[in-house]
PDB file of C-alpha atoms and ligand atoms in Angstrom:
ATOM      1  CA  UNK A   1      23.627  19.299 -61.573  1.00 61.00           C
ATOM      2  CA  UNK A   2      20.825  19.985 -58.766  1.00 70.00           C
ATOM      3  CA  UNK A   3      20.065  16.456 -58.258  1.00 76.00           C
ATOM      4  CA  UNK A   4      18.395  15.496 -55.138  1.00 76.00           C
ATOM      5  CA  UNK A   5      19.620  16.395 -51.678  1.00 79.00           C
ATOM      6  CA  UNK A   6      22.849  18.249 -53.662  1.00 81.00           C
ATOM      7  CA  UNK A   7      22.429  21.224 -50.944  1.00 78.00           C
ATOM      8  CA  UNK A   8      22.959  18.870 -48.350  1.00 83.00           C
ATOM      9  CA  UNK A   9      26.610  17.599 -49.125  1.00 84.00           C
ATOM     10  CA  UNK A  10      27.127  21.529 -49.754  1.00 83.00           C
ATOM     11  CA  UNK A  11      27.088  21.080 -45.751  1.00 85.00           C
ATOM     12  CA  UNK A  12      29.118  18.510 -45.968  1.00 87.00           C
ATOM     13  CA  UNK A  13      31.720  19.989 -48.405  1.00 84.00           C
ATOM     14  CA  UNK A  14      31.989  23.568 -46.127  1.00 84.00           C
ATOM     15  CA  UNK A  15      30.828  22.337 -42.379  1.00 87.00           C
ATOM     16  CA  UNK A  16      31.750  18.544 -42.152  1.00 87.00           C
ATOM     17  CA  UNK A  17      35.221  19.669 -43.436  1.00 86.00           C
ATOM     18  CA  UNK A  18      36.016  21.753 -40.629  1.00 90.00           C
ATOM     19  CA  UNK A  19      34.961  19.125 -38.049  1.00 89.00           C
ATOM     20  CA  UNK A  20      36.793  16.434 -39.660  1.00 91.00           C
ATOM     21  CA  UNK A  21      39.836  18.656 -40.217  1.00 91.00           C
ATOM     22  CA  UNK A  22      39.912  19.780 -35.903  1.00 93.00           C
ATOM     23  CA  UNK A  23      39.095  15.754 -34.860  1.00 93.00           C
ATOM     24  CA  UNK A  24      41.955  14.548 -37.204  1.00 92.00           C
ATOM     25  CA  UNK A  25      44.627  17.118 -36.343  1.00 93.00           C
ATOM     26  CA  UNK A  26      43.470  16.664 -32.491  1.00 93.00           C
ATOM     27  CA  UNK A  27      43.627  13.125 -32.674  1.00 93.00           C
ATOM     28  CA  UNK A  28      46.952  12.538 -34.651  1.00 91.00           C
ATOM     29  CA  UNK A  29      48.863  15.296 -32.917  1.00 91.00           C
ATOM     30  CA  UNK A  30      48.308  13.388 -29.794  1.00 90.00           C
ATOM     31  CA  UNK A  31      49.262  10.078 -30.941  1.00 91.00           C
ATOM     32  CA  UNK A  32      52.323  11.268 -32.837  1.00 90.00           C
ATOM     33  CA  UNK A  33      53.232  12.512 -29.545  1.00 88.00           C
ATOM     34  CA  UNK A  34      53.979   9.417 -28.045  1.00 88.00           C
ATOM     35  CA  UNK A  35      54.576   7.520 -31.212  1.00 87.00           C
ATOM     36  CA  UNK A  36      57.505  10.645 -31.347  1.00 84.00           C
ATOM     37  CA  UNK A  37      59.114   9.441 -27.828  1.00 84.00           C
ATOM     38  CA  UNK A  38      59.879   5.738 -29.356  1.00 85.00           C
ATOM     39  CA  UNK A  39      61.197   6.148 -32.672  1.00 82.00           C
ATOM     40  CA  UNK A  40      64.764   7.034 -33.151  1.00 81.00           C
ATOM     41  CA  UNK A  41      65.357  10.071 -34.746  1.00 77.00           C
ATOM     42  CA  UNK A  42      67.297   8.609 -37.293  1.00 82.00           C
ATOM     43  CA  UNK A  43      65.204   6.734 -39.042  1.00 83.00           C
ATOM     44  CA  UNK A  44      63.371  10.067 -40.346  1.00 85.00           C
ATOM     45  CA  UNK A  45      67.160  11.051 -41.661  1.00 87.00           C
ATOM     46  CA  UNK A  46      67.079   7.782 -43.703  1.00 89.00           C
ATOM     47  CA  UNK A  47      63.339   8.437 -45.126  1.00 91.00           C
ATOM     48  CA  UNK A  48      63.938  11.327 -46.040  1.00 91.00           C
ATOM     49  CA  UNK A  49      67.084  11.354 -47.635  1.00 93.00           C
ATOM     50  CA  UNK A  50      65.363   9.443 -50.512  1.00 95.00           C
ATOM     51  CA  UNK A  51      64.276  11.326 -53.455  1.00 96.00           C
ATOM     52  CA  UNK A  52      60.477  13.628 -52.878  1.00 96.00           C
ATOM     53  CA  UNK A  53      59.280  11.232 -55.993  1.00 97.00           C
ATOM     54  CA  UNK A  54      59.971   8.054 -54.573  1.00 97.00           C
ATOM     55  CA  UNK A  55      58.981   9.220 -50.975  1.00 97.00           C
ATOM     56  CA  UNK A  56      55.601  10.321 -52.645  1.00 97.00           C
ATOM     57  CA  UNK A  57      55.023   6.655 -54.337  1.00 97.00           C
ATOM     58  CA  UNK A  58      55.862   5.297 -51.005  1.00 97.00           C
ATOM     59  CA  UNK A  59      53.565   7.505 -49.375  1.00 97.00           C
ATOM     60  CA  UNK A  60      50.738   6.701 -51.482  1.00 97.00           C
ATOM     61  CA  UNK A  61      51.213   2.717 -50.853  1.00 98.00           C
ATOM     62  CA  UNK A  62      51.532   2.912 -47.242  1.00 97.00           C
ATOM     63  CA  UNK A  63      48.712   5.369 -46.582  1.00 97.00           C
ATOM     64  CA  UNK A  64      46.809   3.247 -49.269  1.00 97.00           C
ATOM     65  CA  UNK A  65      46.834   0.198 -47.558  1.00 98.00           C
ATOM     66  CA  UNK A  66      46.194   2.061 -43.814  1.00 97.00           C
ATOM     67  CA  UNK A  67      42.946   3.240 -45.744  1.00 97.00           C
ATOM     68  CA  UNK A  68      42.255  -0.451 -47.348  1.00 97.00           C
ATOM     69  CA  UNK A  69      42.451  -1.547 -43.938  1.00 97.00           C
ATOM     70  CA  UNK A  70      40.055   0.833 -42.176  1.00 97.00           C
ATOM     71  CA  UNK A  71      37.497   0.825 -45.325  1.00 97.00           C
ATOM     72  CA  UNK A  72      37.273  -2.810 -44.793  1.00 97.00           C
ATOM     73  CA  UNK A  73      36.884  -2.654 -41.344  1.00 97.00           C
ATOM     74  CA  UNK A  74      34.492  -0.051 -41.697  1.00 96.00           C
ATOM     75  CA  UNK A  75      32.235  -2.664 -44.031  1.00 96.00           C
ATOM     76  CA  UNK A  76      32.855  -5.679 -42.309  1.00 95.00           C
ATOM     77  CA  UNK A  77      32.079  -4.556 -38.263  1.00 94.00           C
ATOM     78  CA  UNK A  78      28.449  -3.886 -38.013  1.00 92.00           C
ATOM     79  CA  UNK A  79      28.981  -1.059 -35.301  1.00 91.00           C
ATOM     80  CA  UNK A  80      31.337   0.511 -38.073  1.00 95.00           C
ATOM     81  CA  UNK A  81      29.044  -0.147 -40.779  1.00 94.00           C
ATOM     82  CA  UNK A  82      26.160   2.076 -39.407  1.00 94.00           C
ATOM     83  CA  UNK A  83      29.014   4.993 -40.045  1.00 95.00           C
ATOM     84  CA  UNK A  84      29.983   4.177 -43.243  1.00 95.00           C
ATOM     85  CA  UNK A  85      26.304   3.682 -44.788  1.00 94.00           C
ATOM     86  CA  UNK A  86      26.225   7.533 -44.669  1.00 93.00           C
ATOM     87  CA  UNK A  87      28.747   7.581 -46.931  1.00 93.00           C
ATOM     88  CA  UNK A  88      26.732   4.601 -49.086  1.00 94.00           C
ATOM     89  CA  UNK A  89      23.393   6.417 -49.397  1.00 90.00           C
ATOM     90  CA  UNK A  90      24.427   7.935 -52.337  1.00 87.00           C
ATOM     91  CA  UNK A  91      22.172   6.970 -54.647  1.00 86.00           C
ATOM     92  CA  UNK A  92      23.717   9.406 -57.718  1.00 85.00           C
ATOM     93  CA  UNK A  93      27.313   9.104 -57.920  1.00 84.00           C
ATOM     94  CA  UNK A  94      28.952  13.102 -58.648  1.00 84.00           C
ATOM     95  CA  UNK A  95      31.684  14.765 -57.136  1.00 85.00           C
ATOM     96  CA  UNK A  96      29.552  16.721 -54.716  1.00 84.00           C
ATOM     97  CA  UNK A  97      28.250  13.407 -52.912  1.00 82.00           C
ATOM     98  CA  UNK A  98      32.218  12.488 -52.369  1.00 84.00           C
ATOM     99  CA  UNK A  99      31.789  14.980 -49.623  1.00 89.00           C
ATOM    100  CA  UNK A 100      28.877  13.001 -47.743  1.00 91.00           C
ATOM    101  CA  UNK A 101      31.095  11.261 -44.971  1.00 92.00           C
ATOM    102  CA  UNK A 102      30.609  10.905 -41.496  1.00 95.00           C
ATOM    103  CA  UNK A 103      33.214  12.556 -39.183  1.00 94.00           C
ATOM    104  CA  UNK A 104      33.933   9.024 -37.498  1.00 95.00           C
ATOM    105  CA  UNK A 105      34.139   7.212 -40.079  1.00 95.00           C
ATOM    106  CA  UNK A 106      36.702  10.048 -42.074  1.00 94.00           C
ATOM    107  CA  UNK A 107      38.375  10.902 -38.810  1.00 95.00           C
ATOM    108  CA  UNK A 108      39.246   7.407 -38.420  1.00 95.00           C
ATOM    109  CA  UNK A 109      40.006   6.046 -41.737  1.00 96.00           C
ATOM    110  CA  UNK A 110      42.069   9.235 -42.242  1.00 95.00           C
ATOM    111  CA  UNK A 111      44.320   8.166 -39.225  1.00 95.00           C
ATOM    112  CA  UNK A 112      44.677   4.768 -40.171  1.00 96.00           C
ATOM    113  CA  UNK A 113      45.885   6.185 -43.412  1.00 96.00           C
ATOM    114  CA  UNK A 114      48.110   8.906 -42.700  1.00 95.00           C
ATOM    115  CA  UNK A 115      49.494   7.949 -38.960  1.00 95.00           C
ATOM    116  CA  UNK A 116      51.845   5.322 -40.434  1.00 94.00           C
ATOM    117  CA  UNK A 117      53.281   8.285 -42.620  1.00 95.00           C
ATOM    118  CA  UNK A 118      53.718  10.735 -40.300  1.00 94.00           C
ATOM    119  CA  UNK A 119      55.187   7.820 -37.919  1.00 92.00           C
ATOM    120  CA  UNK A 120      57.693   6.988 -40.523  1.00 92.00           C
ATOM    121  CA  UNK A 121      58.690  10.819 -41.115  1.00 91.00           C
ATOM    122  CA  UNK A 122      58.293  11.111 -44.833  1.00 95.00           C
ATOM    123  CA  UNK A 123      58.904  14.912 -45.782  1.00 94.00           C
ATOM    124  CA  UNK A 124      56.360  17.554 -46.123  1.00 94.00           C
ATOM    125  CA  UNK A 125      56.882  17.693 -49.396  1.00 96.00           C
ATOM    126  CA  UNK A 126      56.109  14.143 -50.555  1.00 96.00           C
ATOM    127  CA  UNK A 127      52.840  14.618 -48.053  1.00 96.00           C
ATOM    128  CA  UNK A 128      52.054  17.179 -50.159  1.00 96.00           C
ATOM    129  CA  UNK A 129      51.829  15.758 -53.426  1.00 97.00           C
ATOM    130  CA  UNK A 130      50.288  12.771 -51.988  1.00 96.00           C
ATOM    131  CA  UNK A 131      47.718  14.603 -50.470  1.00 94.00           C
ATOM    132  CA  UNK A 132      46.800  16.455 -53.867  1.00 95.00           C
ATOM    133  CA  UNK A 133      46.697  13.794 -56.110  1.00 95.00           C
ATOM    134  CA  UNK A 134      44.736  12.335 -53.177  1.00 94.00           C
ATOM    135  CA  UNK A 135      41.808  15.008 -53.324  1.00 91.00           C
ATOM    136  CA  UNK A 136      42.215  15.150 -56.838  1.00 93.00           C
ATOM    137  CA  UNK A 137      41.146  11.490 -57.029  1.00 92.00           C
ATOM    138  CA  UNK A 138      38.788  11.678 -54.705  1.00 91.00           C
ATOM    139  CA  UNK A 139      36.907  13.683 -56.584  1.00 90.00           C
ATOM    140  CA  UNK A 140      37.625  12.053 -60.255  1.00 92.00           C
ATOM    141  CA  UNK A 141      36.413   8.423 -58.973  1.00 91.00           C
ATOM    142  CA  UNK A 142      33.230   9.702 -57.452  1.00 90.00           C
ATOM    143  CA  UNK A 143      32.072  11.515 -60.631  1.00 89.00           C
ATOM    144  CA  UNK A 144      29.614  11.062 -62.755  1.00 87.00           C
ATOM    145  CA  UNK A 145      31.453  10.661 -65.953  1.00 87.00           C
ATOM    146  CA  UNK A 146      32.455   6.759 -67.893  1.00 85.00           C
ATOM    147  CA  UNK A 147      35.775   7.983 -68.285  1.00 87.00           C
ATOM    148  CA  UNK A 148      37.999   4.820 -69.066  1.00 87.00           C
ATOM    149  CA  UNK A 149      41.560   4.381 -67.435  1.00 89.00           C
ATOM    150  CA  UNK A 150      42.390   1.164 -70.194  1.00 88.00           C
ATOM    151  CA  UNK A 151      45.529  -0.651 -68.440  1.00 89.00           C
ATOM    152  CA  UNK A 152      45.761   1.798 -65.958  1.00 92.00           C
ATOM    153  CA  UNK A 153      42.798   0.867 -64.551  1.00 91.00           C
ATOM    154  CA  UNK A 154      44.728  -1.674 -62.459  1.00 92.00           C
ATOM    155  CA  UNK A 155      47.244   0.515 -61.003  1.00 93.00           C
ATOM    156  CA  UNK A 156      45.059   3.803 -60.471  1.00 94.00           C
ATOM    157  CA  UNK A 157      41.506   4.011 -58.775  1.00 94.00           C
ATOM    158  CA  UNK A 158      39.706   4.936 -61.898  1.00 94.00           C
ATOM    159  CA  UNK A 159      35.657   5.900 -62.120  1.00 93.00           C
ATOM    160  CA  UNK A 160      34.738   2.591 -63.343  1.00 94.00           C
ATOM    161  CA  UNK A 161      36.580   1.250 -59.628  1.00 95.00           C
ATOM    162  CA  UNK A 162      34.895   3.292 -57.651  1.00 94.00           C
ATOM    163  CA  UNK A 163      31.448   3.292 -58.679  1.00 94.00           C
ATOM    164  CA  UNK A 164      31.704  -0.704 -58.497  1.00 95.00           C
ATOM    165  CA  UNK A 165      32.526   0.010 -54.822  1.00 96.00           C
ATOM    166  CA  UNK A 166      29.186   1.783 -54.607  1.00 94.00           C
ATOM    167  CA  UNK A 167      27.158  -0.469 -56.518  1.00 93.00           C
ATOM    168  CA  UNK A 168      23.862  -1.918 -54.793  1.00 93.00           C
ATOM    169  CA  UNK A 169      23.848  -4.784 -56.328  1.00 91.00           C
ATOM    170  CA  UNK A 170      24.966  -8.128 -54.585  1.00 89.00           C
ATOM    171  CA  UNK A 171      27.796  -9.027 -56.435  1.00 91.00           C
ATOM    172  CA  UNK A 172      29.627  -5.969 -55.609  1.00 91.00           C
ATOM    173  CA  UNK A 173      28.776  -5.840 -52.178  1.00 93.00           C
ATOM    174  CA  UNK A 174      32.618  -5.747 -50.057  1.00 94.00           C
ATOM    175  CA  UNK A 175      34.654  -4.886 -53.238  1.00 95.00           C
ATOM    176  CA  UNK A 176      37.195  -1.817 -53.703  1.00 96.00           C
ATOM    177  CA  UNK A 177      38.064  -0.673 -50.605  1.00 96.00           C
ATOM    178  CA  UNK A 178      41.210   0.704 -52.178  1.00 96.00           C
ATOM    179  CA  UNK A 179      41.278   4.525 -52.190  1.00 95.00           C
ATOM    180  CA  UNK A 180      44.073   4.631 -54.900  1.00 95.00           C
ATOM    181  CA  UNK A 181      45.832   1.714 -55.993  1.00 97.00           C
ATOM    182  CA  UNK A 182      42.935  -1.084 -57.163  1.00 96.00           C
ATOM    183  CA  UNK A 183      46.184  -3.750 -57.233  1.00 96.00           C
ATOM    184  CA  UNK A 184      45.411  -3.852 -53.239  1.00 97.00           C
ATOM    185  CA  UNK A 185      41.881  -5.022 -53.834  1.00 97.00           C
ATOM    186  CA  UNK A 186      43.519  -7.553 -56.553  1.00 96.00           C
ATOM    187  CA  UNK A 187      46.217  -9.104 -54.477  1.00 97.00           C
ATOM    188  CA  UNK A 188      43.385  -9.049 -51.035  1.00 96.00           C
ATOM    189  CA  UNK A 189      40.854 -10.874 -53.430  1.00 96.00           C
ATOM    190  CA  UNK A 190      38.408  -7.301 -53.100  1.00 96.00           C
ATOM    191  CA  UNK A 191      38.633  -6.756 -56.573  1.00 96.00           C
ATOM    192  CA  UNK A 192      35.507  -6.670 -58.869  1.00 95.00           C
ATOM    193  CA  UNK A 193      35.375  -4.381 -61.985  1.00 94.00           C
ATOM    194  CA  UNK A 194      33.580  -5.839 -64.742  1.00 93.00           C
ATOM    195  CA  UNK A 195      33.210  -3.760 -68.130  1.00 89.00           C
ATOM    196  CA  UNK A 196      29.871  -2.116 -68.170  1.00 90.00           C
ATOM    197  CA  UNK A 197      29.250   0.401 -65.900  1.00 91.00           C
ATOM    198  CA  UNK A 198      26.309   0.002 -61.940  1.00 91.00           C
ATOM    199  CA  UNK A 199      22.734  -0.081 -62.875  1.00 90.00           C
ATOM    200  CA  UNK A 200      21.906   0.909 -58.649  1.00 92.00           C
ATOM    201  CA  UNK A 201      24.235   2.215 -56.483  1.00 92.00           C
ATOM    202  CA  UNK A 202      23.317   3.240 -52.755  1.00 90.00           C
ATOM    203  CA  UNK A 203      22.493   1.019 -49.823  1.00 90.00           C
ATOM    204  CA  UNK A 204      19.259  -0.545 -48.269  1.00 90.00           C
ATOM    205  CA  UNK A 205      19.692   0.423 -45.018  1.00 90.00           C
ATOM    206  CA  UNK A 206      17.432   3.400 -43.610  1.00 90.00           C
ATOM    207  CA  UNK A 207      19.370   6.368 -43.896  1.00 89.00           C
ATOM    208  CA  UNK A 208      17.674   9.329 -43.351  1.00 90.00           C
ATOM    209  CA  UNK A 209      18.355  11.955 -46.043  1.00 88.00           C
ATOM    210  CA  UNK A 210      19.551  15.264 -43.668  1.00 90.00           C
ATOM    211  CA  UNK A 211      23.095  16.396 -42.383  1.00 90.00           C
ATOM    212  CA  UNK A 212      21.691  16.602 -38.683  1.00 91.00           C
ATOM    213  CA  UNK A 213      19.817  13.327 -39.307  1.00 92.00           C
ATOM    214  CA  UNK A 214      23.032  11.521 -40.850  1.00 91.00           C
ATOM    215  CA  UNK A 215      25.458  12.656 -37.969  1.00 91.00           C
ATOM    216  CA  UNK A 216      22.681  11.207 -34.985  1.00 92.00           C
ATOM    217  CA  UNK A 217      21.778   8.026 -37.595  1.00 92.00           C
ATOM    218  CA  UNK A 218      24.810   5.841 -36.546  1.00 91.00           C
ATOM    219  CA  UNK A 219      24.472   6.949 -32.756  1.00 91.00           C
ATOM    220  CA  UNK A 220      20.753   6.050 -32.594  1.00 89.00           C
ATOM    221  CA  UNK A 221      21.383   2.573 -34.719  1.00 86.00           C
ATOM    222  CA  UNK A 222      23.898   1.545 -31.917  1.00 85.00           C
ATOM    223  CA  UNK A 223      22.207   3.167 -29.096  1.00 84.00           C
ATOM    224  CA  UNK A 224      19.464   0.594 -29.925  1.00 80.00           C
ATOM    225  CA  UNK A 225      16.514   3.555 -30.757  1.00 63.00           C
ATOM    226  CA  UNK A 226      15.880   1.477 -34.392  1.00 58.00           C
ATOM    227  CA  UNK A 227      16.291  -2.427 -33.482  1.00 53.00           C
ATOM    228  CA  UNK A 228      18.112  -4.295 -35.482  1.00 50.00           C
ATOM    229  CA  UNK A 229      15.019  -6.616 -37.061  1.00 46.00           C
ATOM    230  CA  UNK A 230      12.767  -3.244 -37.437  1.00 47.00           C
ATOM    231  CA  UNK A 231      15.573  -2.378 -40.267  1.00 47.00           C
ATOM    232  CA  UNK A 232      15.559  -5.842 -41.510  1.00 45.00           C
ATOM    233  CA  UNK A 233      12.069  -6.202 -41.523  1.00 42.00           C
ATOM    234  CA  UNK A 234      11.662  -2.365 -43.600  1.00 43.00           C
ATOM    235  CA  UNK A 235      14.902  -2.943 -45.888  1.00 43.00           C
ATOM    236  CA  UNK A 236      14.255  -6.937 -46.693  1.00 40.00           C
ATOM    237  CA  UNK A 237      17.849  -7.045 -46.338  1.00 42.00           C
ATOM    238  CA  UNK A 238      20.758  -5.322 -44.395  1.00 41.00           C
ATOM    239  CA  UNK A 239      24.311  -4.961 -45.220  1.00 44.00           C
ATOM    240  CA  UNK A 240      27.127  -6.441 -42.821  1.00 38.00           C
TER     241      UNK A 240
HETATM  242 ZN1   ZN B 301      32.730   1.763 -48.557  1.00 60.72          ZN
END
């Protein structure tokens, strides 16, 4: 349970929360503003006249695929990247580390996900459940426990998904970026899931191991304070 550096995504889970929580409700409110002045009204009568269980599978694939999109942006643009390895310096996979985000990178990928939704004008309802079995998730696929989905597996984010994503080891470097539905990663060519379970997970790039330290890392990386072949030269290798 007290693995290392557990107190510091306690920060995370009670203080990043709140800053994440105030930059996403900030940020959305103000593009659903003028999203709100070009969409016909409507079209929110027609979405939500549906049923709240097949808005809330709808929800799920469209904010699903927003948050594919952003996670593999957030791997695959090196300015993004120096974000997201916060998030990939876990180097013991448990619920608590779930937590260990940086506001950007959550800020953003949260919009990407769940600005499409609100743009369409699902109800609150369907939201709702989306967002539960969301954190719910969240939580499950970060864990440390084997627990097998069998067939599910390729229609629910499962443990054995997830961990893959966080795998340091080559061959699962730019896999999973599915928060949900691992059928995404399969039809994108993203998918990798083999039986047994990572031997390594975590990253090779320097990050440091505080919360202060981890909010100024990406800053400092881009701001040009740790040159680019100082990392390369001290990791012997450096993620996109
Ligand atoms: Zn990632």
């Amino acid at each position: 349970m007290l693995r290392k550096h557990w107190l510091n995504d306690v920060i995370y889970l009670f203080f990043n929360g709140i800053l994440i929580k105030l930059g996403f409700v900030a940020l959305v409110g103000a593009m659903m503003f003028a999203i709100r002045l070009v969409i016909p009204e409507g079209m929110f009568a027609v979405v939500q006249a549906q049923p709240i269980w097949l808005q809330a599978i709808e929800v799920t694939l469209v904010a699903d695929i927003g948050f594919y999109l952003a996670h593999r942006a957030f791997h695959s643009v090196p300015f993004l990247w120096k974000f997201h390895s916060v998030h990939h310096s876990i180097e013991e996979m448990d619920w608590l580390a779930a937590h260990r985000v940086h506001p950007v990178d959550q800020i953003a990928t949260m919009t990407a996900s769940m600005l499409p939704v609100y743009a369409l004008g699902f109800s609150g309802s369907a939201i709702a459940i989306y967002a539960f079995i969301y954190q719910a998730q969240s939580l499950l696929i970060h864990s440390n426990t084997r627990i097998r989905f069998g067939p599910l597996k390729w229609v629910l984010a499962s443990p054995q998904f997830h961990h893959w994503h966080h795998a340091n080891e080559r061959q699962a470097y730019d896999k999973n970026f599915a928060g949900q539905l691992p059928f995404i990663d399969a039809l994108a060519g993203t998918l990798y899931m083999p039986e047994r379970m990572p031997r390594v997970y975590g990253t090779d790039d320097p990050v440091p191991p505080l919360y202060h330290q981890q909010l100024a890392y990406p800053l400092k990386q881009i701001a040009g304070r740790v040159p680019a072949a100082e990392v390369s030269a001290q990791t012997g290798d450096s993620r996109p």
